[in-house]
Tab-separated table of C-alpha atoms in Angstrom:
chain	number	residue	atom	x	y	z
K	285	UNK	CA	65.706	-75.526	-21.305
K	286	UNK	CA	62.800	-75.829	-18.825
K	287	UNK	CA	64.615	-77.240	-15.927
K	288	UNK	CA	62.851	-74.892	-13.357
K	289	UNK	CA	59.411	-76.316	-14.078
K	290	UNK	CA	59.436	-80.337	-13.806
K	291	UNK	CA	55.786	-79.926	-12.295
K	292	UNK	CA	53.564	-78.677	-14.439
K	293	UNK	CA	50.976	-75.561	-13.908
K	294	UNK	CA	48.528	-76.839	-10.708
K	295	UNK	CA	50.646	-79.086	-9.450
K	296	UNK	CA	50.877	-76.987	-6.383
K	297	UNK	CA	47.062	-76.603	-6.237
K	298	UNK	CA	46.737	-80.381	-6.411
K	299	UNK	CA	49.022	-81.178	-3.514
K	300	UNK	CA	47.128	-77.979	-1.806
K	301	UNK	CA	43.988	-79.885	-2.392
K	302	UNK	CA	44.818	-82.879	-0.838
K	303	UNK	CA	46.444	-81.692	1.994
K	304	UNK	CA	43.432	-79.585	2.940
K	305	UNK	CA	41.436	-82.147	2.200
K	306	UNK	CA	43.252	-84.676	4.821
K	307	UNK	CA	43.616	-81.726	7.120
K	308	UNK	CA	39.787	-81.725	7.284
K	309	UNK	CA	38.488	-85.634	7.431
K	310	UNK	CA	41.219	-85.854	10.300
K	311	UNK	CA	39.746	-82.764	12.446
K	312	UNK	CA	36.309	-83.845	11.466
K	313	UNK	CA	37.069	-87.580	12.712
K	314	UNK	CA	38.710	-86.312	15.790
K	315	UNK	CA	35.193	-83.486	16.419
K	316	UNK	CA	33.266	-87.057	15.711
K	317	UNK	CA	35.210	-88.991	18.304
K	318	UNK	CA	35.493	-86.589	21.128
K	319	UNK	CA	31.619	-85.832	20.752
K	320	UNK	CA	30.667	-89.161	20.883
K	321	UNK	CA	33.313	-89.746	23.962
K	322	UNK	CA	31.140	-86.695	25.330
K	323	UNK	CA	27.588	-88.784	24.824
K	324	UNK	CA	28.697	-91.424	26.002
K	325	UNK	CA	30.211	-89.965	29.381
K	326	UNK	CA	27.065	-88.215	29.672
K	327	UNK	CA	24.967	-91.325	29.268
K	328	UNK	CA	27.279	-92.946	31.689
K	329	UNK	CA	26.254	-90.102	34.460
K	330	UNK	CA	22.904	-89.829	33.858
K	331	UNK	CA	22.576	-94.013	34.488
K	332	UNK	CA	24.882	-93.561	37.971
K	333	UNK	CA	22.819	-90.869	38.868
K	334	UNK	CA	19.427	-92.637	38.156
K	335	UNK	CA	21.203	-95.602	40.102
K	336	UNK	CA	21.555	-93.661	43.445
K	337	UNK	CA	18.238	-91.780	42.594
K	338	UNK	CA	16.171	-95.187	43.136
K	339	UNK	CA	18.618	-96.452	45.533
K	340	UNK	CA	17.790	-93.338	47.786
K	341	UNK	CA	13.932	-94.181	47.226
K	342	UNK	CA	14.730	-98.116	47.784
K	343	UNK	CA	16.378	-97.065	51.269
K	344	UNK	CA	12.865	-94.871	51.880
K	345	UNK	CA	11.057	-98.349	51.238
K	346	UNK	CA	13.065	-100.547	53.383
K	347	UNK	CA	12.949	-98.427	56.079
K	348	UNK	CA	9.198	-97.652	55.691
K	349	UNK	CA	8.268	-101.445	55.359
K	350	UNK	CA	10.741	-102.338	58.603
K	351	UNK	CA	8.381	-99.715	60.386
K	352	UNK	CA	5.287	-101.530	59.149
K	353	UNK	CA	6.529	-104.964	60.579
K	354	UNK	CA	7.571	-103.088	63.740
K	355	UNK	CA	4.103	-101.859	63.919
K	356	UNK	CA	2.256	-105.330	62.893
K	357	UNK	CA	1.017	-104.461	60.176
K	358	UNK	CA	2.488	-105.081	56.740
K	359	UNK	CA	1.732	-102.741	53.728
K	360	UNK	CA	0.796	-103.602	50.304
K	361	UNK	CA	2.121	-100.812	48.963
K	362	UNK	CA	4.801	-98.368	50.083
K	363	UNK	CA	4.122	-94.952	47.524
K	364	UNK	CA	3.711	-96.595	43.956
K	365	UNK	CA	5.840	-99.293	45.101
K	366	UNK	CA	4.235	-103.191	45.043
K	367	UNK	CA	5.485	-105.216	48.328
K	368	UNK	CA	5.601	-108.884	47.537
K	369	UNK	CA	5.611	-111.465	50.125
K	370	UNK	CA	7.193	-115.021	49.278
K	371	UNK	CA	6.325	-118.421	50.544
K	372	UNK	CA	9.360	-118.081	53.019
K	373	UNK	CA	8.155	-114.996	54.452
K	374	UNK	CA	10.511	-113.065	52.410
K	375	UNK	CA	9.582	-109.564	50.903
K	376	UNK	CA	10.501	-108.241	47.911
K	377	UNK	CA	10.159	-104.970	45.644
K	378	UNK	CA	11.703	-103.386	42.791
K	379	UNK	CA	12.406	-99.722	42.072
K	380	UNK	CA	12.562	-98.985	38.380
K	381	UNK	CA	15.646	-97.125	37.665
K	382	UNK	CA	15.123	-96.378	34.018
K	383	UNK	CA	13.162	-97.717	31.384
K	384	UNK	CA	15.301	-100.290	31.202
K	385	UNK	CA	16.822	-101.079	34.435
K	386	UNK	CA	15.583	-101.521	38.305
K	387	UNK	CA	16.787	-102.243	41.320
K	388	UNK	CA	15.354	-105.604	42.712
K	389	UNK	CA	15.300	-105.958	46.207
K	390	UNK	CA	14.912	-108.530	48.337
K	391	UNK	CA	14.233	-108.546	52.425
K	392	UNK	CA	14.001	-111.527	55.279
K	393	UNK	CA	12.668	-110.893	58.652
K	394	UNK	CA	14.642	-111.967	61.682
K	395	UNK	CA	13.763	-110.810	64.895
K	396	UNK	CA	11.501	-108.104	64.334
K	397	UNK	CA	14.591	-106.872	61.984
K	398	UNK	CA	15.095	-106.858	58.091
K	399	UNK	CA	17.985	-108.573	56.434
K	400	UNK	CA	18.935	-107.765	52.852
K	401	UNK	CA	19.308	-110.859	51.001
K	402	UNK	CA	19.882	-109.272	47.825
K	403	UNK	CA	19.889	-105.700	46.405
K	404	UNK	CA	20.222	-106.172	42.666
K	405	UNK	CA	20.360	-104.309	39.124
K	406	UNK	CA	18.325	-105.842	37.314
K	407	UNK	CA	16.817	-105.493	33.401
K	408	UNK	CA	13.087	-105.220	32.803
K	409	UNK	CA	12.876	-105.023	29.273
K	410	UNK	CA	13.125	-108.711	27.830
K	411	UNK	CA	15.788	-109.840	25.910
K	412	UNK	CA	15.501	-111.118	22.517
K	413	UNK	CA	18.190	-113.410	21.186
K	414	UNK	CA	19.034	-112.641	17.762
K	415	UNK	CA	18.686	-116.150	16.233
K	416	UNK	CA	18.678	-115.297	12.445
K	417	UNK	CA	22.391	-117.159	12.240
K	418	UNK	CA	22.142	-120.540	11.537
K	419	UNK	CA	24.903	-122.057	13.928
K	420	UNK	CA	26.066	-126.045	13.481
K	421	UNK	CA	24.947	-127.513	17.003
K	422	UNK	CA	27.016	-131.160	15.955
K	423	UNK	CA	24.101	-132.856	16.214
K	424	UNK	CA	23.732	-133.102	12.305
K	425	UNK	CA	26.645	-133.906	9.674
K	426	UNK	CA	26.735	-131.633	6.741
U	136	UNK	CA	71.912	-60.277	-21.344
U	137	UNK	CA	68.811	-59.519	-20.607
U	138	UNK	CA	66.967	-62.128	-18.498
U	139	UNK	CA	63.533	-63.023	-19.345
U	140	UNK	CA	60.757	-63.298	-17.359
U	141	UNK	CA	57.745	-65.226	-19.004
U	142	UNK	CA	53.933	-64.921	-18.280
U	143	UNK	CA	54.493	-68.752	-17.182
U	144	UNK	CA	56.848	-67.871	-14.281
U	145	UNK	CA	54.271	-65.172	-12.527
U	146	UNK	CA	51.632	-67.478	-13.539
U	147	UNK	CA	53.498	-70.242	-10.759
U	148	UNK	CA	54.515	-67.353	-8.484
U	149	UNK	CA	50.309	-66.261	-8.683
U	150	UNK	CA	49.551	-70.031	-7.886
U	151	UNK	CA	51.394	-70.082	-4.795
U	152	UNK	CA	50.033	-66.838	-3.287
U	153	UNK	CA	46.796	-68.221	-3.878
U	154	UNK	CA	47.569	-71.725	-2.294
U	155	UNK	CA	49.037	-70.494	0.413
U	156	UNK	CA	46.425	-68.114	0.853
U	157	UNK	CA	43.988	-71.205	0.556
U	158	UNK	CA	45.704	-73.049	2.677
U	159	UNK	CA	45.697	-70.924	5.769
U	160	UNK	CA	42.211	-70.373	5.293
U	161	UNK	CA	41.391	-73.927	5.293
U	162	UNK	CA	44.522	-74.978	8.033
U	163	UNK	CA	42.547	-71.937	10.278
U	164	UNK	CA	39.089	-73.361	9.913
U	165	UNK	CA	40.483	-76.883	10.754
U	166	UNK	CA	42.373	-75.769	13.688
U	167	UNK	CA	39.425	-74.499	15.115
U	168	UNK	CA	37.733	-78.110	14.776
U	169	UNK	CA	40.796	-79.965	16.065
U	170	UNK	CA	40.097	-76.868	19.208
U	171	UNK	CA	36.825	-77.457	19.464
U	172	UNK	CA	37.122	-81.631	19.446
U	173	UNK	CA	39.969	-81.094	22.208
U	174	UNK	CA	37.680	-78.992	24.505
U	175	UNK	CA	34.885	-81.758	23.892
U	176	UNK	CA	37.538	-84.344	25.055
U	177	UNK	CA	38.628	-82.515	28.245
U	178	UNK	CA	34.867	-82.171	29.236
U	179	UNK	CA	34.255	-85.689	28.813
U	180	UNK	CA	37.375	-87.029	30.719
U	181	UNK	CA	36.644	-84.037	33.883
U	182	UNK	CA	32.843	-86.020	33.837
U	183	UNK	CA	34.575	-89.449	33.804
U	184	UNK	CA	36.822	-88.951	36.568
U	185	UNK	CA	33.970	-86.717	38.550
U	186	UNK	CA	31.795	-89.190	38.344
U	187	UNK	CA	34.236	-92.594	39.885
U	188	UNK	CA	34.729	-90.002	42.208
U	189	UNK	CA	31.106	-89.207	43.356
U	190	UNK	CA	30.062	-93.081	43.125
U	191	UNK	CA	33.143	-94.033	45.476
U	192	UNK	CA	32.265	-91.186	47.777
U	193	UNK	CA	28.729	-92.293	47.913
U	194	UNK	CA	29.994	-95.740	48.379
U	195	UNK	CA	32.256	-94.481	51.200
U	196	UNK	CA	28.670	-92.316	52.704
U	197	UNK	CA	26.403	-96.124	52.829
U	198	UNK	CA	29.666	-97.493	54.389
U	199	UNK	CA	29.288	-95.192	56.994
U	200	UNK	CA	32.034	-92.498	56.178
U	201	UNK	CA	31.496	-89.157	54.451
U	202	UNK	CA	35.192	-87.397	53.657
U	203	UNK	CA	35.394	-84.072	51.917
U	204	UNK	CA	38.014	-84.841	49.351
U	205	UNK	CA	40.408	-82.828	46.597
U	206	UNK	CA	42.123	-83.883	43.884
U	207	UNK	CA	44.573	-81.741	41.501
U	208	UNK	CA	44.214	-81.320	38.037
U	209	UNK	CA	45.781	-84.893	37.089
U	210	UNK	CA	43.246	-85.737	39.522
U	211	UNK	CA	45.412	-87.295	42.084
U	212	UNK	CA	44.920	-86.789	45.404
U	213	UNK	CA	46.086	-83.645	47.211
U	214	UNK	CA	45.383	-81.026	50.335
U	215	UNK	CA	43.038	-78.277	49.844
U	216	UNK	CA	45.054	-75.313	49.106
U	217	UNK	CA	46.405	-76.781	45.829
U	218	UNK	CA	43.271	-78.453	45.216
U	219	UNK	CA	41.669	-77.853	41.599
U	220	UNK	CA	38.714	-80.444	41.907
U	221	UNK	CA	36.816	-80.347	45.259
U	222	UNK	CA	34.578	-83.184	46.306
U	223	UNK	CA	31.738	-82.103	48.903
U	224	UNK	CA	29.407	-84.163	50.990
U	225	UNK	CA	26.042	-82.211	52.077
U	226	UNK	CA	24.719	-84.662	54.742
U	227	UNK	CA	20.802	-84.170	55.691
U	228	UNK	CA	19.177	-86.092	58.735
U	229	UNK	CA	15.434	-86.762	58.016
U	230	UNK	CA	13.695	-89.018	61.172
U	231	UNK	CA	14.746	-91.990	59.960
U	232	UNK	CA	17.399	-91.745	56.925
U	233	UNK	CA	20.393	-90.166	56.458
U	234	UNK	CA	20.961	-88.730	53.115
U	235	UNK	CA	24.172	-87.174	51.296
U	236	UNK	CA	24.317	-84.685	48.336
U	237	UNK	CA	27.430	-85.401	46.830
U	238	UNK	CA	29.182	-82.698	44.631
U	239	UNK	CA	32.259	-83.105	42.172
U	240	UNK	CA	33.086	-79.094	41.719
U	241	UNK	CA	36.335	-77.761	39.819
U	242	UNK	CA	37.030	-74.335	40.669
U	243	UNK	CA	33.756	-72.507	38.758
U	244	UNK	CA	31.530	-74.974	37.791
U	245	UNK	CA	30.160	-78.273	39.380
U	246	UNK	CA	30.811	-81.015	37.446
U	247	UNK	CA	28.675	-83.778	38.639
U	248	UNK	CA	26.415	-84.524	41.466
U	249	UNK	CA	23.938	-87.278	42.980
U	250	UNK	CA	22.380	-87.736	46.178
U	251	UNK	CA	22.850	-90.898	48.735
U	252	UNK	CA	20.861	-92.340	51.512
U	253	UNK	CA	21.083	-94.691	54.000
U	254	UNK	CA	18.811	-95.698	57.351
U	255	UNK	CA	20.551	-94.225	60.006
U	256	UNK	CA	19.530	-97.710	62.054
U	257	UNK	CA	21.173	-100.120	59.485
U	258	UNK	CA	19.389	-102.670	57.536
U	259	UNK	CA	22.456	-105.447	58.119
């Protein structure tokens, strides 16, 4: 009688196998995970930093076009940065953050003094809509 | 009687060595992934926190306040003696702006840093 030996020769290799081989994909998924956690932290610091990188050279700008008005004379251009007047007398200027962002801002005069009106993020790549899905707009009955 | 002992038996008992042998092999390679993915974790969640940190400190700097704060390693805040993350604020006074070097450090390394400026007359 071979009651000793209901599995037969390998079994143990087999199960072996197949634990090793789930003890892998699940360390490899978790290395996967945490690396791209790691990216995208990394990413995430790199854009904040940027941020107060052209903020700093926004503040620069703002204070170097208030001394302009101070002085009478308003500049056209403040380093590499454009200064855009409005038809309301409002200036404007935008410091590129990234290749994809920049920081819009946008100044009124009052009393010899600059307001901000607005001091925006803002994206200066365009934006394509992906319009390859053909969506039922009701105006048609199929 | 004499018990018998077949080539099948050490055949089995060979098998397991050799899986077990395999196995810790394999179970010691895998534990050194499931290390190295942990270690990758904990760096990205020490950047995460450093950097709220830094961007409400530099938030705190343009508001017109510039606190030196610590945080333990649950990073909650604490005093500085049991402090394991330090947050410093290098203020610099050009003519006309005012500008802050904030640094996230844990106890070796700095973690994260950026530098914040404001007019020291303020643009309301």
């Amino acid at each position: 009688m071979n009651s000793g030996r209901c599995f037969g020769a390998g079994s143990a290799l087999l199960v072996l196998i197949f634990s090793i081989l789930c003890l892998t994909v699940s360390a490899l998924t978790a290395l996967s995970s945490a690396s791209g956690e790691r990216v995208l932290s990394e990413k995430v610091g790199s854009v904040i930093s940027d941020y107060y990188s052209a903020d700093c050279r926004a503040v620069e700008t703002a204070v170097a076009l208030r001394e302009g008005i101070r002085n009478g004379e308003v500049p056209d251009k403040i380093g590499e940065i454009a200064i855009n007047v409005d038809e309301n007398g409002q200036y404007s200027f935008s410091v590129p953050i990234n290749e994809d962002l920049a920081l819009a801002v946008r100044l009124a005069e009052k009393d010899r003094k600059l307001m901000i009106v607005s001091w925006l993020q803002t994206r200066t790549n365009e934006w394509t809509p992906n319009e390859t899905l053909k969506v039922w707009t009701g105006e048609t009955v199929p | 009687m004499k018990k018998h002992i077949g080539f099948g038996t050490e055949l089995t008992l060979l098998e397991l060595i050799i899986a077990v042998g395999l196995f810790a092999v394999f179970a010691a390679l895998d534990l050194r992934i499931f290390a190295e993915a942990h270690r990758l974790e904990a760096q990205s969640k020490k950047l995460d926190h450093a950097v709220i940190v830094a961007e409400s400190v530099a938030e705190c700097f343009k508001a017109g306040e510039a606190p030196d704060l610590y945080y333990d390693i649950d990073w909650l805040p604490t005093d500085n003696v049991s402090a394991d993350y330090i947050v410093t604020v290098d203020i610099a006074s050009e003519d006309k702006i005012e500008s802050a070097r904030i640094s996230v450090k844990d106890k070796s390394t700095e973690l994260f840093s950026l530098t914040a400026s404001v007019p020291k007359e303020a643009l309301p």
